[in-house]
């Protein structure tokens, strides 16, 4: 949610910190700040709003950055949890003496108790945040060793944290700690960086160390000392990341979301690349690390995920049941650990998460591991906490997704689920020729997406017609039911139009009461089994005077005569249909949001990865 970046080296840290924050802004963006050590003093600059506001304040403090000698610093971009987005609540926070500055991600559950205790001892708080207690605690625990102080303070915390601290006594040191919130160290030449997300530091180094929970580290320009919370040195590998910095830039597109929508043919091609066995017509998923016998032993699949990833999981439920004959359920990850789920030895728990950092999905992974299930993940971000903790799974290779509204992650997740269902299916009941046909269908997905993208202009015109609506329904059946949920989620999060996704048959069990001429319905009426039923549902909407926009298979005049507007989708099977259909819905939402003048890449109140419960 929030973003952290830190630098210690031989250069002035400010440009690197601001650049890192700008690359992290998609994680949280209501205020930002930085603290640097310059000539033995802590210098602090904060601002409300985006990083560009912070840049202005920084320029006022350092009119000649080339003369700046602040070679150690930490910075933060905030997504408010405790206290409104104000300068006082923005990070970094200082202790009372002004000797220590901290930045923190996560939530300190026991902060009220700690704060009360610290106040009784004379500490004065300047913010409403939970994080500020950390600065005071570190001060109290400090006896000349910054790492010890960070460890002692960590022991007093309940909840989640990834934090970094600097101290005026230690001009070249940054101490960091993590529990539940990601932190990565970047190993440079005579410089060391830290960040909550590799996006912030990938421009400076490709050599990184991912910290584990309850790891602490003391970094200087040329030394990294990693310990566990009991002060025992631990060794963590240096990983080489394959991160294309240009891929995290807009490359001429007006928004990251639009760029990511248009990247989908390539992203899906990357997800499927090298994953077909064209001799036995199955898929190759070495990351799952399961023998044919182990695959055959899976009797049930439970998918745990949130938001868009959960919608993808719901499409996957159709795949695993129809293609492989494995009973499958989708569980909202936030509920998983609180409802005592039944996980037996032969249950596979599949966590789906683009970021691999979503707190509820991670908690579900841990619960499933405790219960003894086979735990696997579908992730996009390589080296993310969920990927590392599950130890088996599939990477999407979709490239960085920066737009808060998930687009290419969804289409790649659905593709990966289809590949997995093919693997399980061929291991069980799917015939050779059926495997072959499915492979051909999957290989054709990038081409189908391209055909939808070629109609972006048409979709834009239709979107503009409906941009003033304040309520919307999306309806679908079969695999297109979760696709309708995803379409509604896209529209509401970026355009702020109230949009609900429903199973088409469910409308008449209540929501139909809301239909009238100002409430459009977007019906997913592709020419796949169930179309006759959705035609009846469209009639029900028309009878209540709702304008109906439909997705329909190219050339389907039956649907076009019945509805007000059409988003044309190329012909494809019902398993594949969610993918080109959702691309049309993404474009539809995008152009509505653009027409309404919304902040498309960074919608209000949202953050890219939700690392708190
Ligand atoms: O990183 P994850 O896939 O675990 O994220 C889950 C959701 O927070 C995410 O999909 C969210 O719903 C998106 N903003 C939707 O566009």
Coordinates of C-alpha atoms and ligand atoms in Angstrom, one line a residue:
X1 CA 0.0 0.0 0.0
X2 CA 2.5 2.6 1.1
X3 CA 5.9 2.7 -0.5
X4 CA 9.4 2.9 1.1
X5 CA 12.7 3.7 -0.5
X6 CA 16.1 4.3 1.0
X7 CA 19.6 5.0 -0.2
X8 CA 23.1 5.1 1.3
X9 CA 26.1 5.6 -1.0
X10 CA 28.5 8.2 -2.3
X11 CA 26.0 10.3 -4.3
X12 CA 23.4 12.8 -3.0
X13 CA 20.5 10.6 -2.1
X14 CA 17.7 13.0 -3.0
X15 CA 17.3 12.4 -6.7
X16 CA 17.3 8.6 -6.1
X17 CA 14.8 8.9 -3.4
X18 CA 12.4 11.1 -5.4
X19 CA 12.8 8.9 -8.5
X20 CA 12.1 5.8 -6.4
X21 CA 9.0 7.4 -4.8
X22 CA 7.7 8.3 -8.3
X23 CA 8.0 4.7 -9.3
X24 CA 6.2 3.6 -6.1
X25 CA 3.4 6.1 -6.3
X26 CA 1.0 3.5 -7.7
X27 CA 1.2 1.8 -4.3
X28 CA -0.2 4.7 -2.3
X29 CA -0.4 8.4 -3.1
X30 CA -2.0 10.7 -0.6
X31 CA 1.1 12.2 0.8
X32 CA 4.9 11.7 0.7
X33 CA 8.1 12.7 2.4
X34 CA 11.8 12.1 2.8
X35 CA 14.4 12.5 5.5
X36 CA 18.1 12.7 4.8
X37 CA 21.3 13.1 6.8
X38 CA 23.2 16.2 5.8
X39 CA 26.2 17.5 7.7
X40 CA 25.2 15.5 10.8
X41 CA 21.7 16.9 10.8
X42 CA 18.3 15.3 9.9
X43 CA 16.5 17.2 7.2
X44 CA 12.9 16.4 6.7
X45 CA 10.6 17.5 3.8
X46 CA 6.9 16.4 3.4
X47 CA 3.9 17.2 1.4
X48 CA 0.3 16.3 1.0
X49 CA -0.7 14.8 -2.4
X50 CA 1.4 13.4 -5.1
X51 CA 5.2 13.1 -5.3
X52 CA 5.3 16.1 -7.7
X53 CA 4.3 18.2 -4.7
X54 CA 7.1 16.8 -2.7
X55 CA 9.5 17.5 -5.5
X56 CA 8.5 21.2 -5.3
X57 CA 9.1 21.4 -1.6
X58 CA 12.4 19.6 -2.0
X59 CA 13.5 22.0 -4.7
X60 CA 12.8 24.9 -2.3
X61 CA 15.0 23.2 0.4
X62 CA 17.8 22.3 -2.0
X63 CA 17.9 24.9 -4.8
X64 CA 21.3 23.5 -5.8
X65 CA 21.0 19.8 -5.6
X66 CA 24.4 19.3 -7.1
X67 CA 25.9 20.8 -3.9
X68 CA 23.8 18.5 -1.7
X69 CA 25.9 16.2 0.5
X70 CA 23.0 14.2 1.9
X71 CA 24.2 10.7 0.9
X72 CA 21.9 8.7 3.2
X73 CA 18.2 9.1 3.3
X74 CA 14.8 7.4 3.5
X75 CA 11.5 8.3 1.8
X76 CA 7.9 7.2 1.8
X77 CA 4.7 7.5 -0.1
X78 CA 1.6 7.0 2.0
X79 CA -1.9 5.4 1.6
X80 CA -3.7 6.7 4.7
X81 CA -4.9 4.2 7.3
X82 CA -4.5 5.9 10.7
X83 CA -5.2 9.6 10.3
X84 CA -6.0 11.7 7.3
X85 CA -3.6 12.6 4.6
X86 CA -1.9 15.7 6.2
X87 CA 1.7 16.8 6.4
X88 CA 1.8 15.8 10.1
X89 CA 0.7 12.3 9.3
X90 CA 3.0 11.9 6.3
X91 CA 6.2 9.9 6.9
X92 CA 9.1 10.1 7.8
X93 CA 8.3 10.5 11.5
X94 CA 10.8 11.7 14.0
X95 CA 11.4 10.9 17.7
X96 CA 11.2 13.7 20.2
X97 CA 14.9 14.5 20.1
X98 CA 15.0 14.8 16.3
X99 CA 17.8 12.2 16.2
X100 CA 15.9 9.3 14.5
X101 CA 13.6 9.3 11.4
X102 CA 11.5 6.3 10.4
X103 CA 9.3 5.2 7.5
X104 CA 6.9 2.4 8.0
X105 CA 4.5 0.2 6.0
X106 CA 1.9 -2.0 7.6
X107 CA -0.2 -1.6 10.7
X108 CA 1.0 -1.7 14.3
X109 CA -2.0 -3.3 16.0
X110 CA -0.9 -2.4 19.6
X111 CA 0.0 1.2 18.8
X112 CA -2.6 2.7 21.2
X113 CA -1.1 0.8 24.2
X114 CA 2.4 1.7 23.1
X115 CA 1.5 5.3 22.5
X116 CA -0.2 5.6 25.9
X117 CA 2.9 4.1 27.6
X118 CA 5.3 6.4 25.7
X119 CA 3.2 9.5 26.5
X120 CA 3.3 8.5 30.2
X121 CA 7.0 8.7 29.9
X122 CA 6.9 12.1 28.4
X123 CA 6.9 11.5 24.6
X124 CA 5.0 14.0 22.6
X125 CA 3.3 12.8 19.5
X126 CA 2.8 15.0 16.4
X127 CA 0.7 12.7 14.3
X128 CA -2.3 10.5 14.5
X129 CA -0.5 7.6 12.9
X130 CA 0.3 4.2 14.4
X131 CA 3.8 4.5 12.8
X132 CA 5.1 7.4 15.0
X133 CA 5.4 5.1 18.0
X134 CA 8.2 3.4 16.2
X135 CA 10.4 6.5 16.2
X136 CA 9.9 7.0 19.9
X137 CA 10.4 3.3 20.7
X138 CA 13.7 3.1 18.7
X139 CA 14.9 6.2 20.6
X140 CA 14.1 4.5 23.9
X141 CA 15.8 1.2 22.9
X142 CA 19.0 2.9 21.4
X143 CA 22.3 2.3 23.2
X144 CA 24.6 3.3 20.4
X145 CA 23.7 0.4 18.0
X146 CA 21.0 1.2 15.4
X147 CA 20.3 -2.4 14.5
X148 CA 19.9 -3.5 18.1
X149 CA 17.5 -0.6 18.7
X150 CA 15.5 -1.6 15.6
X151 CA 15.4 -5.3 16.8
X152 CA 14.4 -4.3 20.4
X153 CA 11.6 -2.0 19.1
X154 CA 10.4 -4.7 16.7
X155 CA 10.0 -7.1 19.6
X156 CA 7.5 -4.7 21.1
X157 CA 5.3 -4.5 18.0
X158 CA 2.2 -6.5 17.2
X159 CA 0.9 -6.4 13.7
X160 CA 2.7 -5.9 10.4
X161 CA 5.7 -3.8 9.5
X162 CA 8.4 -3.1 7.0
X163 CA 10.4 -0.1 8.3
X164 CA 13.6 1.8 7.8
X165 CA 15.3 4.1 10.3
X166 CA 18.2 6.5 10.1
X167 CA 20.0 8.3 13.0
X168 CA 22.2 11.4 13.2
X169 CA 24.9 9.4 15.0
X170 CA 25.3 7.1 12.0
X171 CA 25.7 9.1 8.8
X172 CA 26.1 6.1 6.5
X173 CA 23.7 3.6 8.1
X174 CA 20.1 2.5 7.5
X175 CA 18.5 -0.2 9.7
X176 CA 15.5 -2.0 8.3
X177 CA 13.1 -4.7 9.6
X178 CA 10.2 -6.6 8.2
X179 CA 7.2 -8.7 9.4
X180 CA 4.4 -9.1 6.9
X181 CA 5.3 -6.1 4.7
X182 CA 7.8 -6.6 1.9
X183 CA 11.3 -5.2 1.9
X184 CA 14.0 -5.7 -0.6
X185 CA 17.7 -4.6 -0.5
X186 CA 19.4 -3.5 -3.7
X187 CA 23.1 -4.2 -3.9
X188 CA 25.0 -1.6 -5.9
X189 CA 28.6 -0.5 -6.4
X190 CA 29.5 1.5 -3.3
X191 CA 25.8 2.1 -2.7
X192 CA 23.0 0.1 -1.1
X193 CA 19.3 0.7 -1.5
X194 CA 16.2 -0.5 0.2
X195 CA 12.6 -0.5 -1.0
X196 CA 9.3 -2.0 -0.4
X197 CA 9.1 -2.9 -4.1
X198 CA 11.8 -3.6 -6.7
X199 CA 10.2 -1.0 -9.0
X200 CA 11.8 1.7 -6.9
X201 CA 15.4 0.5 -7.2
X202 CA 15.6 -1.5 -10.4
X203 CA 17.0 1.4 -12.3
X204 CA 20.0 1.4 -10.1
X205 CA 20.8 -2.3 -9.6
X206 CA 19.5 -5.7 -10.7
X207 CA 21.1 -7.5 -7.7
X208 CA 18.6 -7.8 -4.8
X209 CA 18.1 -9.5 -1.5
X210 CA 14.5 -10.3 -0.4
X211 CA 14.1 -10.2 3.3
X212 CA 12.0 -12.7 5.1
X213 CA 9.7 -12.1 8.0
X214 CA 11.5 -11.1 11.2
X215 CA 14.7 -10.4 9.3
X216 CA 16.5 -7.1 10.2
X217 CA 19.4 -5.6 8.3
X218 CA 21.9 -2.9 8.8
X219 CA 23.1 -1.4 5.5
X220 CA 25.9 0.9 4.6
X221 CA 27.3 1.8 1.2
X222 CA 29.5 -1.3 1.1
X223 CA 28.1 -3.7 3.8
X224 CA 24.9 -5.6 4.4
X225 CA 24.5 -7.2 7.8
X226 CA 21.4 -9.4 8.0
X227 CA 20.2 -10.8 11.3
X228 CA 17.1 -12.4 12.7
X229 CA 15.2 -10.8 15.5
X230 CA 17.3 -12.7 18.1
X231 CA 20.4 -11.0 16.6
X232 CA 21.7 -14.2 15.0
X233 CA 23.4 -13.5 11.6
X234 CA 21.4 -15.1 8.7
X235 CA 22.4 -15.5 5.2
X236 CA 20.1 -14.5 2.3
X237 CA 20.9 -15.1 -1.3
X238 CA 21.5 -12.2 -3.8
X239 CA 19.0 -12.7 -6.6
X240 CA 19.4 -11.3 -10.1
X241 CA 16.2 -9.7 -11.2
X242 CA 15.0 -9.5 -14.7
X243 CA 13.2 -6.2 -14.5
X244 CA 12.9 -4.0 -17.6
X245 CA 12.7 -0.4 -16.3
X246 CA 11.2 0.7 -19.6
X247 CA 8.4 -1.8 -19.1
X248 CA 7.3 0.3 -16.0
X249 CA 7.0 3.5 -18.1
X250 CA 4.1 4.8 -20.1
X251 CA 5.9 4.6 -23.5
X252 CA 3.7 7.3 -25.1
X253 CA 0.3 6.0 -23.8
X254 CA -1.8 8.5 -21.9
X255 CA -2.2 6.1 -18.9
X256 CA -0.6 3.0 -17.6
X257 CA -4.0 1.3 -17.7
X258 CA -4.3 1.9 -21.5
X259 CA -0.8 0.7 -22.1
X260 CA -1.4 -2.4 -20.0
X261 CA -4.7 -3.1 -21.9
X262 CA -2.8 -2.9 -25.2
X263 CA 0.1 -5.1 -23.9
X264 CA -2.2 -8.0 -23.3
X265 CA -1.5 -9.9 -26.6
X266 CA 2.2 -10.0 -25.6
X267 CA 1.5 -10.5 -21.9
X268 CA -0.6 -13.6 -22.6
X269 CA 2.0 -14.8 -25.2
X270 CA 4.6 -14.6 -22.4
X271 CA 2.3 -16.5 -20.0
X272 CA 2.0 -19.4 -22.4
X273 CA 5.5 -19.4 -23.9
X274 CA 7.3 -22.7 -23.5
X275 CA 4.4 -24.2 -21.6
X276 CA 3.0 -26.7 -24.1
X277 CA 3.9 -30.3 -24.6
X278 CA 2.9 -30.8 -28.2
X279 CA 3.6 -34.6 -28.1
X280 CA 1.1 -35.6 -25.4
X281 CA -1.0 -32.4 -25.7
X282 CA -0.7 -31.2 -22.2
X283 CA 0.9 -28.2 -20.5
X284 CA 4.3 -28.0 -18.9
X285 CA 4.3 -26.4 -15.4
X286 CA 7.7 -27.2 -13.9
X287 CA 7.1 -24.5 -11.2
X288 CA 4.3 -26.7 -9.8
X289 CA 6.9 -29.4 -9.2
X290 CA 4.3 -32.2 -9.1
X291 CA 4.7 -35.7 -10.5
X292 CA 1.9 -37.3 -12.5
X293 CA 1.0 -39.3 -9.3
X294 CA 0.9 -36.2 -7.2
X295 CA -1.3 -34.4 -9.8
X296 CA -3.6 -37.4 -9.7
X297 CA -3.7 -37.3 -5.9
X298 CA -5.4 -33.9 -5.9
X299 CA -9.1 -34.5 -5.0
X300 CA -10.2 -30.9 -4.5
X301 CA -9.0 -27.4 -5.3
X302 CA -9.6 -24.4 -3.1
X303 CA -8.7 -21.1 -4.7
X304 CA -8.0 -18.1 -2.4
X305 CA -7.7 -14.6 -3.8
X306 CA -9.0 -11.1 -3.6
X307 CA -10.5 -8.6 -6.0
X308 CA -9.7 -9.1 -9.7
X309 CA -7.6 -12.2 -8.8
X310 CA -10.7 -13.7 -7.1
X311 CA -12.7 -13.0 -10.3
X312 CA -10.1 -14.8 -12.3
X313 CA -10.2 -17.7 -9.8
X314 CA -14.0 -17.9 -10.3
X315 CA -13.4 -18.4 -14.0
X316 CA -10.8 -21.1 -13.0
X317 CA -13.5 -22.9 -11.0
X318 CA -15.3 -23.6 -14.3
X319 CA -12.1 -24.8 -15.9
X320 CA -11.1 -27.2 -13.1
X321 CA -14.5 -28.7 -12.9
X322 CA -15.4 -28.9 -16.6
X323 CA -12.0 -29.7 -18.0
X324 CA -10.4 -31.8 -15.2
X325 CA -13.4 -32.9 -13.2
X326 CA -11.9 -31.7 -9.9
X327 CA -14.3 -30.2 -7.4
X328 CA -13.2 -26.6 -6.9
X329 CA -14.3 -23.8 -4.7
X330 CA -13.3 -20.1 -4.6
X331 CA -12.8 -18.6 -1.2
X332 CA -12.5 -14.9 -0.5
X333 CA -9.0 -14.9 0.9
X334 CA -10.0 -12.5 3.7
X335 CA -12.5 -15.1 5.0
X336 CA -10.3 -18.2 4.6
X337 CA -8.5 -18.2 7.9
X338 CA -11.5 -17.1 9.9
X339 CA -13.9 -19.8 8.9
X340 CA -11.9 -22.9 9.8
X341 CA -11.8 -24.3 6.2
X342 CA -11.5 -28.0 5.7
X343 CA -8.2 -28.7 4.1
X344 CA -7.2 -32.3 3.7
X345 CA -3.9 -33.8 2.5
X346 CA -5.3 -34.1 -1.0
X347 CA -6.7 -30.6 -1.2
X348 CA -4.7 -28.2 -3.3
X349 CA -5.0 -24.5 -2.1
X350 CA -4.2 -22.2 -5.0
X351 CA -3.5 -18.6 -4.1
X352 CA -3.8 -16.2 -6.9
X353 CA -2.3 -12.7 -6.6
X354 CA -0.7 -10.4 -9.1
X355 CA 1.5 -8.6 -6.5
X356 CA 2.1 -11.7 -4.4
X357 CA 1.9 -9.4 -1.4
X358 CA -1.8 -9.1 -0.6
X359 CA -2.2 -9.5 3.2
X360 CA -5.3 -11.6 3.2
X361 CA -4.1 -13.9 0.4
X362 CA -0.8 -14.4 2.2
X363 CA -2.6 -15.2 5.5
X364 CA -4.7 -17.8 3.6
X365 CA -1.5 -19.4 2.3
X366 CA -0.1 -19.6 5.8
X367 CA -3.3 -21.1 7.1
X368 CA -3.4 -23.6 4.3
X369 CA 0.2 -24.6 5.0
X370 CA -0.6 -25.1 8.7
X371 CA -3.5 -27.3 7.8
X372 CA -1.3 -29.5 5.6
X373 CA -2.8 -28.8 2.1
X374 CA -0.8 -28.8 -1.1
X375 CA -0.2 -25.0 -1.5
X376 CA 0.6 -23.4 -4.8
X377 CA 0.4 -19.9 -6.2
X378 CA -0.2 -18.0 -9.4
X379 CA 1.7 -14.7 -9.1
X380 CA 3.1 -12.1 -11.4
X381 CA 5.7 -10.4 -9.3
X382 CA 8.8 -12.6 -9.2
X383 CA 10.2 -13.1 -5.7
X384 CA 7.1 -11.8 -4.0
X385 CA 6.3 -13.1 -0.5
X386 CA 3.5 -15.4 -1.6
X387 CA 5.6 -16.9 -4.4
X388 CA 8.4 -17.5 -1.9
X389 CA 6.3 -18.9 0.9
X390 CA 4.4 -21.3 -1.3
X391 CA 7.5 -22.4 -3.1
X392 CA 5.6 -23.9 -6.0
X393 CA 3.4 -22.3 -8.6
X394 CA 3.3 -20.4 -11.8
X395 CA 4.6 -17.0 -12.7
X396 CA 2.5 -15.0 -15.3
X397 CA 5.5 -13.2 -16.8
X398 CA 3.0 -10.4 -17.7
X399 CA 5.6 -7.6 -16.9
X400 CA 5.0 -4.9 -14.3
X401 CA 1.4 -3.9 -13.8
X402 CA 1.4 -0.3 -12.6
X403 CA -2.2 0.9 -13.2
X404 CA -4.1 0.3 -10.0
X405 CA -6.9 -1.3 -12.0
X406 CA -5.8 -4.7 -12.8
X407 CA -6.0 -5.6 -16.5
X408 CA -3.3 -7.8 -18.0
X409 CA -3.0 -9.7 -14.7
X410 CA -6.6 -10.9 -15.1
X411 CA -6.2 -12.1 -18.7
X412 CA -2.9 -13.8 -17.8
X413 CA -4.3 -15.4 -14.6
X414 CA -7.2 -16.8 -16.6
X415 CA -4.8 -18.1 -19.2
X416 CA -2.6 -19.7 -16.5
X417 CA -5.7 -21.3 -14.9
X418 CA -6.6 -22.8 -18.3
X419 CA -3.1 -24.2 -18.7
X420 CA -3.4 -25.7 -15.2
X421 CA -6.8 -27.2 -16.0
X422 CA -5.3 -28.7 -19.2
X423 CA -2.5 -30.3 -17.1
X424 CA -4.9 -31.8 -14.6
X425 CA -7.4 -32.7 -17.3
X426 CA -4.8 -34.6 -19.4
X427 CA -3.7 -36.3 -16.2
X428 CA -7.3 -37.5 -15.7
X429 CA -10.2 -37.5 -18.2
X430 CA -9.3 -35.2 -21.0
X431 CA -8.7 -37.1 -24.3
X432 CA -5.7 -36.5 -26.4
X433 CA -7.6 -34.8 -29.2
X434 CA -9.4 -32.6 -26.6
X435 CA -6.0 -31.6 -25.2
X436 CA -4.9 -30.7 -28.7
X437 CA -7.9 -28.6 -29.4
X438 CA -7.6 -26.7 -26.2
X439 CA -3.9 -26.0 -26.9
X440 CA -4.9 -24.6 -30.3
X441 CA -7.5 -22.4 -28.6
X442 CA -5.1 -21.1 -26.0
X443 CA -2.5 -20.4 -28.7
X444 CA -5.0 -18.2 -30.4
X445 CA -5.8 -16.0 -27.4
X446 CA -3.3 -13.2 -28.3
X447 CA -4.8 -13.0 -31.8
X448 CA -8.4 -12.7 -30.3
X449 CA -7.3 -9.9 -28.0
X450 CA -5.7 -8.1 -30.9
X451 CA -9.0 -8.2 -32.7
X452 CA -10.8 -6.6 -29.8
X453 CA -8.1 -3.9 -29.4
X454 CA -8.6 -3.1 -33.1
X455 CA -12.1 -2.0 -32.2
X456 CA -11.0 0.4 -29.4
X457 CA -12.3 3.4 -31.4
X458 CA -15.8 1.8 -31.7
X459 CA -15.8 1.0 -28.0
X460 CA -14.8 4.5 -27.1
X461 CA -17.8 6.0 -29.0
X462 CA -20.2 3.7 -27.2
X463 CA -18.5 4.4 -23.8
X464 CA -19.0 8.1 -24.3
X465 CA -22.7 7.6 -24.7
X466 CA -23.0 6.1 -21.3
X467 CA -20.4 8.2 -19.4
X468 CA -23.1 10.2 -17.5
X469 CA -24.8 7.1 -16.0
X470 CA -24.6 6.8 -12.2
X471 CA -25.6 3.2 -11.9
X472 CA -24.8 0.2 -14.1
X473 CA -25.4 -3.6 -14.0
X474 CA -23.2 -6.2 -15.7
X475 CA -24.8 -9.6 -16.2
X476 CA -23.4 -12.9 -17.5
X477 CA -23.7 -16.7 -17.3
X478 CA -21.3 -19.5 -17.1
X479 CA -17.6 -18.4 -17.4
X480 CA -19.0 -15.0 -18.4
X481 CA -20.6 -14.5 -15.0
X482 CA -17.3 -13.9 -13.2
X483 CA -16.3 -11.9 -16.3
X484 CA -19.4 -9.6 -15.6
X485 CA -18.1 -9.2 -12.0
X486 CA -14.7 -8.2 -13.3
X487 CA -16.3 -5.7 -15.7
X488 CA -18.3 -4.1 -12.9
X489 CA -15.3 -3.9 -10.7
X490 CA -13.3 -2.2 -13.4
X491 CA -16.0 0.4 -14.1
X492 CA -16.6 1.3 -10.4
X493 CA -13.0 1.6 -9.4
X494 CA -11.8 3.9 -12.2
X495 CA -15.0 5.9 -13.1
X496 CA -16.7 6.0 -9.6
X497 CA -20.0 4.8 -11.3
X498 CA -21.9 2.5 -9.0
X499 CA -21.7 -0.8 -10.9
X500 CA -22.9 -4.2 -9.9
X501 CA -22.1 -7.6 -11.4
X502 CA -24.7 -10.3 -11.2
X503 CA -25.4 -13.7 -12.6
X504 CA -28.0 -12.9 -15.3
X505 CA -30.6 -15.2 -13.7
X506 CA -30.2 -13.5 -10.3
X507 CA -31.4 -10.1 -11.5
X508 CA -35.0 -11.0 -11.0
X509 CA -34.4 -12.1 -7.4
X510 CA -34.1 -8.5 -6.3
X511 CA -31.8 -6.1 -8.3
X512 CA -34.4 -5.9 -11.2
X513 CA -36.3 -3.5 -8.8
X514 CA -33.6 -0.9 -9.6
X515 CA -33.9 -1.0 -13.4
X516 CA -35.2 2.0 -15.2
X517 CA -34.3 4.1 -18.2
X518 CA -31.3 5.7 -16.5
X519 CA -29.8 2.4 -15.4
X520 CA -27.9 0.7 -18.3
X521 CA -27.3 -3.0 -18.3
X522 CA -24.2 -4.5 -19.9
X523 CA -25.2 -8.1 -20.9
X524 CA -22.5 -10.6 -21.9
X525 CA -24.4 -12.3 -24.7
X526 CA -21.6 -14.0 -26.7
X527 CA -22.7 -16.8 -28.9
X528 CA -21.8 -19.7 -26.5
X529 CA -24.0 -22.1 -24.6
X530 CA -26.5 -20.2 -22.5
X531 CA -27.1 -17.4 -25.1
X532 CA -30.8 -18.3 -25.4
X533 CA -31.2 -17.8 -21.7
X534 CA -29.4 -14.4 -21.6
X535 CA -31.6 -13.3 -24.5
X536 CA -34.5 -13.8 -22.1
X537 CA -32.7 -11.8 -19.4
X538 CA -32.1 -9.0 -21.9
X539 CA -35.8 -8.9 -22.7
X540 CA -36.6 -8.6 -19.0
X541 CA -34.2 -5.5 -18.8
X542 CA -35.7 -3.9 -21.9
X543 CA -39.2 -4.4 -20.5
X544 CA -38.0 -2.2 -17.6
X545 CA -36.7 0.5 -20.0
X546 CA -33.1 -0.1 -19.2
X547 CA -30.7 0.6 -22.1
X548 CA -28.9 -2.6 -22.9
X549 CA -25.3 -2.8 -24.2
X550 CA -24.2 -6.3 -25.1
X551 CA -21.0 -8.1 -25.9
X552 CA -21.9 -10.3 -28.8
X553 CA -20.0 -12.6 -31.3
X554 CA -19.1 -10.8 -34.5
X555 CA -22.0 -11.0 -36.9
X556 CA -24.7 -11.9 -34.4
X557 CA -27.7 -9.9 -35.7
X558 CA -30.1 -11.6 -33.2
X559 CA -28.3 -9.8 -30.4
X560 CA -27.7 -6.5 -32.2
X561 CA -31.4 -6.2 -33.1
X562 CA -32.4 -6.6 -29.5
X563 CA -30.0 -4.3 -27.8
X564 CA -28.9 -0.6 -28.0
X565 CA -25.2 -1.0 -28.5
X566 CA -22.8 -3.8 -29.1
X567 CA -19.2 -4.5 -28.1
X568 CA -18.2 -7.1 -30.8
X569 CA -16.1 -10.1 -29.7
X570 CA -14.5 -12.5 -32.1
X571 CA -15.8 -16.0 -32.3
X572 CA -14.3 -18.4 -29.7
X573 CA -15.2 -21.2 -27.4
X574 CA -16.9 -20.6 -24.0
X575 CA -13.7 -21.4 -22.1
X576 CA -11.8 -18.7 -24.0
X577 CA -14.6 -16.1 -24.1
X578 CA -13.8 -14.4 -20.8
X579 CA -10.5 -13.2 -22.1
X580 CA -11.5 -11.2 -25.3
X581 CA -14.7 -10.2 -23.5
X582 CA -13.0 -8.7 -20.5
X583 CA -10.6 -6.7 -22.8
X584 CA -13.7 -5.0 -24.4
X585 CA -15.0 -4.3 -20.8
X586 CA -11.7 -2.9 -19.8
X587 CA -11.7 -0.5 -22.7
X588 CA -15.3 0.4 -22.1
X589 CA -14.5 1.4 -18.5
X590 CA -11.3 3.1 -19.4
X591 CA -13.0 5.4 -22.0
X592 CA -15.9 6.2 -19.6
X593 CA -13.5 7.1 -16.9
X594 CA -11.5 9.3 -19.3
X595 CA -14.7 11.0 -20.4
X596 CA -15.5 11.7 -16.8
X597 CA -12.1 13.2 -16.2
X598 CA -11.1 10.6 -13.6
X599 CA -7.6 9.9 -12.2
X600 CA -7.4 6.6 -14.1
X601 CA -4.1 5.2 -13.0
X602 CA -4.5 6.2 -9.4
X603 CA -8.2 6.2 -8.4
X604 CA -9.2 7.8 -5.2
X605 CA -8.9 5.7 -2.0
X606 CA -7.2 2.7 -3.8
X607 CA -3.8 1.3 -3.6
X608 CA -2.2 -1.2 -6.0
X609 CA -1.3 -3.8 -3.4
X610 CA -3.3 -4.2 -0.3
X611 CA -0.8 -5.2 2.3
X612 CA -3.1 -4.7 5.3
X613 CA -6.1 -6.7 6.5
Ligands
LIG1 O1 -2.1 -8.3 -6.1 P1 -3.4 -9.0 -6.0 O2 -3.8 -9.7 -7.2 O3 -3.4 -10.0 -4.8 O4 -4.5 -7.9 -5.7 C1 -5.8 -8.3 -5.4 C2 -6.7 -7.1 -5.5 O5 -6.4 -6.1 -4.5 C3 -6.7 -6.4 -6.8 O6 -7.0 -7.4 -7.8 C4 -7.7 -5.3 -6.9 O7 -9.0 -5.8 -6.8 C5 -7.5 -4.5 -8.2 N1 -7.4 -3.1 -8.0 C6 -8.7 -4.6 -9.1 O8 -8.4 -3.9 -10.3

